[in-house]
């Protein structure tokens, strides 16, 4: 299985503070759920204990939306939540 990150998703990752490593771990080990438009969502919480946009948070949640193409995953967008 190969994980391919679409340029749009790379841009969203930069904007939202997610790393490529977090995206891969989220797909490999995160919770999987159905999403709109025949996509699959993956969600995983990571210990954060850091500052994001001038506020301190303990946890970062990474949510990845991808489509399966043969045996590969194509990541179309990435969301993050901090709490």
XYZ file of N, CA, C and O in Angstrom:
332
model
N 0.851 -1.180 0.000
C 0.000 0.000 0.000
C 0.897 1.244 0.000
O 1.802 1.376 0.801
N 0.589 2.140 -0.902
C 1.291 3.409 -0.994
C 0.322 4.520 -0.580
O -0.872 4.440 -0.861
N 0.847 5.537 0.084
C 0.037 6.695 0.464
C 0.542 7.877 -0.346
O 1.706 8.262 -0.243
N -0.343 8.426 -1.178
C -0.005 9.545 -2.048
C -0.746 10.777 -1.539
O -1.964 10.745 -1.373
N -0.009 11.843 -1.298
C -0.628 13.063 -0.773
C -0.785 14.067 -1.911
O 0.199 14.508 -2.497
N -2.027 14.374 -2.233
C -2.359 15.324 -3.300
C -1.812 16.714 -2.932
O -1.777 17.070 -1.743
N -1.400 17.527 -3.909
C -0.893 18.874 -3.619
C -1.856 19.722 -2.776
O -1.424 20.489 -1.919
N -3.151 19.591 -3.005
C -4.134 20.326 -2.201
C -4.001 19.940 -0.726
O -4.008 20.799 0.163
N -3.868 18.636 -0.469
C -3.736 18.157 0.905
C -2.434 18.651 1.535
O -2.416 19.023 2.712
N -1.351 18.690 0.769
C -0.074 19.216 1.281
C -0.219 20.666 1.736
O 0.288 21.052 2.786
N -0.929 21.434 0.940
C -1.157 22.843 1.285
C -1.983 22.961 2.565
O -1.676 23.762 3.448
N -3.037 22.150 2.679
C -3.869 22.174 3.879
C -3.064 21.738 5.102
O -3.235 22.270 6.187
N -2.192 20.743 4.931
C -1.358 20.274 6.037
C -0.495 21.409 6.563
O -0.400 21.601 7.776
N 0.129 22.159 5.672
C 0.967 23.287 6.079
C 0.152 24.329 6.827
O 0.577 24.836 7.856
N -1.018 24.660 6.294
C -1.888 25.664 6.918
C -2.369 25.239 8.299
O -2.565 26.075 9.175
N -2.578 23.941 8.477
C -3.255 23.443 9.673
C -2.330 22.749 10.666
O -2.787 22.250 11.692
N -1.041 22.678 10.349
C -0.074 22.165 11.304
C 0.067 20.659 11.385
O 0.514 20.133 12.396
N -0.284 19.940 10.335
C -0.124 18.484 10.323
C 1.151 18.114 9.566
O 1.515 18.776 8.595
N 1.801 17.054 10.005
C 3.007 16.592 9.323
C 2.686 15.376 8.456
O 1.664 14.698 8.662
N 3.577 15.084 7.518
C 3.399 13.920 6.663
C 3.411 12.640 7.509
O 2.626 11.727 7.274
N 4.264 12.593 8.510
C 4.342 11.436 9.389
C 3.013 11.218 10.122
O 2.518 10.084 10.219
N 2.400 12.300 10.618
C 1.102 12.183 11.305
C 0.020 11.680 10.357
O -0.829 10.876 10.748
N 0.041 12.145 9.123
C -0.954 11.710 8.138
C -0.813 10.211 7.874
O -1.797 9.472 7.864
N 0.415 9.753 7.696
C 0.651 8.332 7.434
C 0.219 7.482 8.627
O -0.482 6.472 8.465
N 0.594 7.889 9.833
C 0.203 7.149 11.041
C -1.314 7.134 11.196
O -1.906 6.119 11.571
N -1.963 8.252 10.873
C -3.425 8.329 10.977
C -4.083 7.321 10.043
O -5.034 6.637 10.431
N -3.576 7.197 8.832
C -4.141 6.221 7.887
C -3.845 4.790 8.342
O -4.713 3.924 8.305
N -2.646 4.540 8.806
C -2.246 3.182 9.181
C -2.851 2.712 10.502
O -3.181 1.541 10.648
N -3.025 3.641 11.475
C -3.431 3.210 12.822
C -4.652 3.930 13.389
O -5.083 3.644 14.499
N -5.202 4.888 12.648
C -6.310 5.679 13.175
C -7.660 5.016 13.008
O -7.800 3.981 12.355
N -8.647 5.653 13.596
C -10.047 5.226 13.453
C -10.476 5.500 12.015
O -10.188 6.553 11.452
N -11.173 4.558 11.426
C -11.625 4.686 10.038
C -13.135 4.889 10.027
O -13.858 4.234 10.783
N -13.617 5.798 9.147
C -15.054 6.046 9.058
C -15.426 6.449 7.630
O -14.595 6.929 6.862
N -16.690 6.239 7.284
C -17.189 6.601 5.955
C -17.345 8.109 5.865
O -17.688 8.770 6.852
N -17.082 8.661 4.686
C -17.210 10.095 4.463
C -17.988 10.328 3.164
O -18.239 9.395 2.401
N -18.344 11.568 2.923
C -19.090 11.930 1.709
C -18.269 11.664 0.454
O -17.042 11.616 0.501
N -18.979 11.567 -0.662
C -18.384 11.451 -1.992
C -17.501 10.211 -2.144
O -16.463 10.244 -2.803
N -17.914 9.115 -1.514
C -17.180 7.844 -1.584
C -15.757 7.936 -1.060
O -14.875 7.201 -1.491
N -15.522 8.844 -0.148
C -14.207 8.962 0.477
C -14.213 8.212 1.802
O -15.250 7.854 2.335
N -13.023 8.014 2.326
C -12.869 7.373 3.624
C -12.152 8.360 4.530
O -11.186 9.017 4.115
N -12.637 8.482 5.757
C -11.994 9.354 6.726
C -11.199 8.532 7.726
O -11.554 7.388 8.026
N -10.126 9.117 8.204
C -9.294 8.506 9.237
C -9.067 9.566 10.307
O -8.842 10.735 9.976
N -9.080 9.163 11.570
C -8.926 10.137 12.660
C -8.019 9.551 13.731
O -8.152 8.389 14.092
N -7.095 10.388 14.221
C -6.204 9.947 15.302
C -5.805 11.141 16.152
O -5.550 12.220 15.633
N -5.770 10.924 17.466
C -5.305 11.951 18.402
C -3.825 11.728 18.704
O -3.394 10.594 18.909
N -3.080 12.827 18.735
C -1.659 12.805 19.050
C -1.407 13.693 20.266
O -1.967 14.786 20.348
N -0.521 13.257 21.183
C -0.131 14.155 22.268
C 0.555 15.374 21.648
O 1.364 15.228 20.735
N 0.221 16.548 22.113
C 0.761 17.764 21.491
C 1.583 18.577 22.485
O 2.732 18.886 22.218
N 0.984 18.928 23.615
C 1.684 19.682 24.664
C 2.528 20.816 24.084
O 3.722 20.924 24.356
N 1.892 21.630 23.269
C 2.609 22.707 22.601
C 1.653 23.857 22.316
O 0.472 23.809 22.628
N 2.192 24.864 21.656
C 1.416 26.048 21.327
C 1.059 26.059 19.841
O 1.885 25.719 18.991
N -0.182 26.437 19.559
C -0.642 26.599 18.185
C -1.409 27.907 18.123
O -2.368 28.104 18.875
N -0.959 28.796 17.262
C -1.590 30.110 17.096
C -1.818 30.804 18.438
O -2.938 31.193 18.781
N -0.735 30.897 19.194
C -0.672 31.646 20.456
C -1.517 31.074 21.595
O -1.803 31.762 22.560
N -1.921 29.818 21.481
C -2.644 29.171 22.561
C -2.062 27.769 22.776
O -1.702 27.100 21.821
N -1.980 27.365 24.024
C -1.380 26.079 24.366
C -2.444 24.974 24.360
O -3.543 25.156 24.882
N -2.080 23.815 23.777
C -2.985 22.665 23.699
C -2.252 21.399 24.116
O -1.036 21.294 23.958
N -3.000 20.443 24.609
C -2.421 19.160 25.020
C -2.517 18.107 23.927
O -1.721 17.179 23.881
N -3.527 18.215 23.062
C -3.799 17.177 22.066
C -4.019 17.791 20.691
O -4.649 18.839 20.565
N -3.505 17.114 19.676
C -3.787 17.480 18.285
C -4.500 16.293 17.636
O -4.021 15.164 17.691
N -5.659 16.552 17.046
C -6.385 15.516 16.330
C -6.181 15.746 14.837
O -6.416 16.847 14.332
N -5.743 14.706 14.158
C -5.544 14.784 12.713
C -6.641 13.957 12.055
O -6.875 12.806 12.427
N -7.309 14.566 11.081
C -8.374 13.903 10.330
C -7.977 13.935 8.863
O -7.726 15.005 8.306
N -7.910 12.769 8.267
C -7.454 12.625 6.881
C -8.620 12.100 6.051
O -9.303 11.156 6.457
N -8.837 12.696 4.878
C -9.848 12.208 3.944
C -9.125 11.728 2.698
O -8.305 12.452 2.130
N -9.426 10.482 2.307
C -8.694 9.864 1.208
C -9.628 9.014 0.350
O -10.735 8.666 0.765
N -9.145 8.698 -0.836
C -9.847 7.774 -1.731
C -8.904 6.610 -2.024
O -7.693 6.783 -2.124
N -9.490 5.441 -2.128
C -8.713 4.236 -2.410
C -8.634 4.070 -3.920
O -9.643 4.126 -4.615
N -7.441 3.896 -4.428
C -7.232 3.659 -5.850
C -6.349 2.430 -5.970
O -5.158 2.482 -5.644
N -6.938 1.324 -6.401
C -6.289 0.009 -6.386
C -5.906 -0.291 -4.936
O -6.755 -0.327 -4.085
N -4.641 -0.480 -4.636
C -4.256 -0.749 -3.245
C -3.666 0.487 -2.569
O -3.197 0.417 -1.435
N -3.677 1.627 -3.254
C -3.093 2.864 -2.724
C -4.161 3.795 -2.160
O -5.320 3.732 -2.552
N -3.730 4.666 -1.242
C -4.589 5.721 -0.716
C -4.118 7.058 -1.274
O -2.927 7.357 -1.227
N -5.054 7.846 -1.785
C -4.745 9.201 -2.228
C -5.404 10.154 -1.245
O -6.632 10.189 -1.130
N -4.571 10.909 -0.531
C -5.050 11.843 0.479
C -5.520 13.104 -0.240
O -4.752 13.733 -0.968
N -6.795 13.468 -0.038
C -7.345 14.641 -0.726
C -7.389 15.887 0.151
O -7.301 16.996 -0.351
N -7.542 15.710 1.464
C -7.467 16.854 2.362
C -7.190 16.394 3.787
O -7.365 15.208 4.103
N -6.727 17.327 4.594
C -6.366 17.031 5.986
C -6.899 18.155 6.876
O -6.746 19.340 6.557
N -7.518 17.776 7.982
C -8.011 18.732 8.974
C -7.284 18.480 10.288
O -6.840 17.359 10.558
N -7.170 19.511 11.109
C -6.627 19.336 12.451
C -7.535 20.039 13.439
O -8.183 21.038 13.115
N -7.566 19.492 14.633
C -8.261 20.131 15.752
C -7.305 20.093 16.940
O -6.610 19.084 17.139
N -7.292 21.152 17.678
C -6.427 21.231 18.849
C -7.309 21.382 20.087
O -8.236 22.171 20.095
N -7.016 20.616 21.106
C -7.774 20.724 22.357
C -6.930 20.279 23.530
O -5.856 19.769 23.378
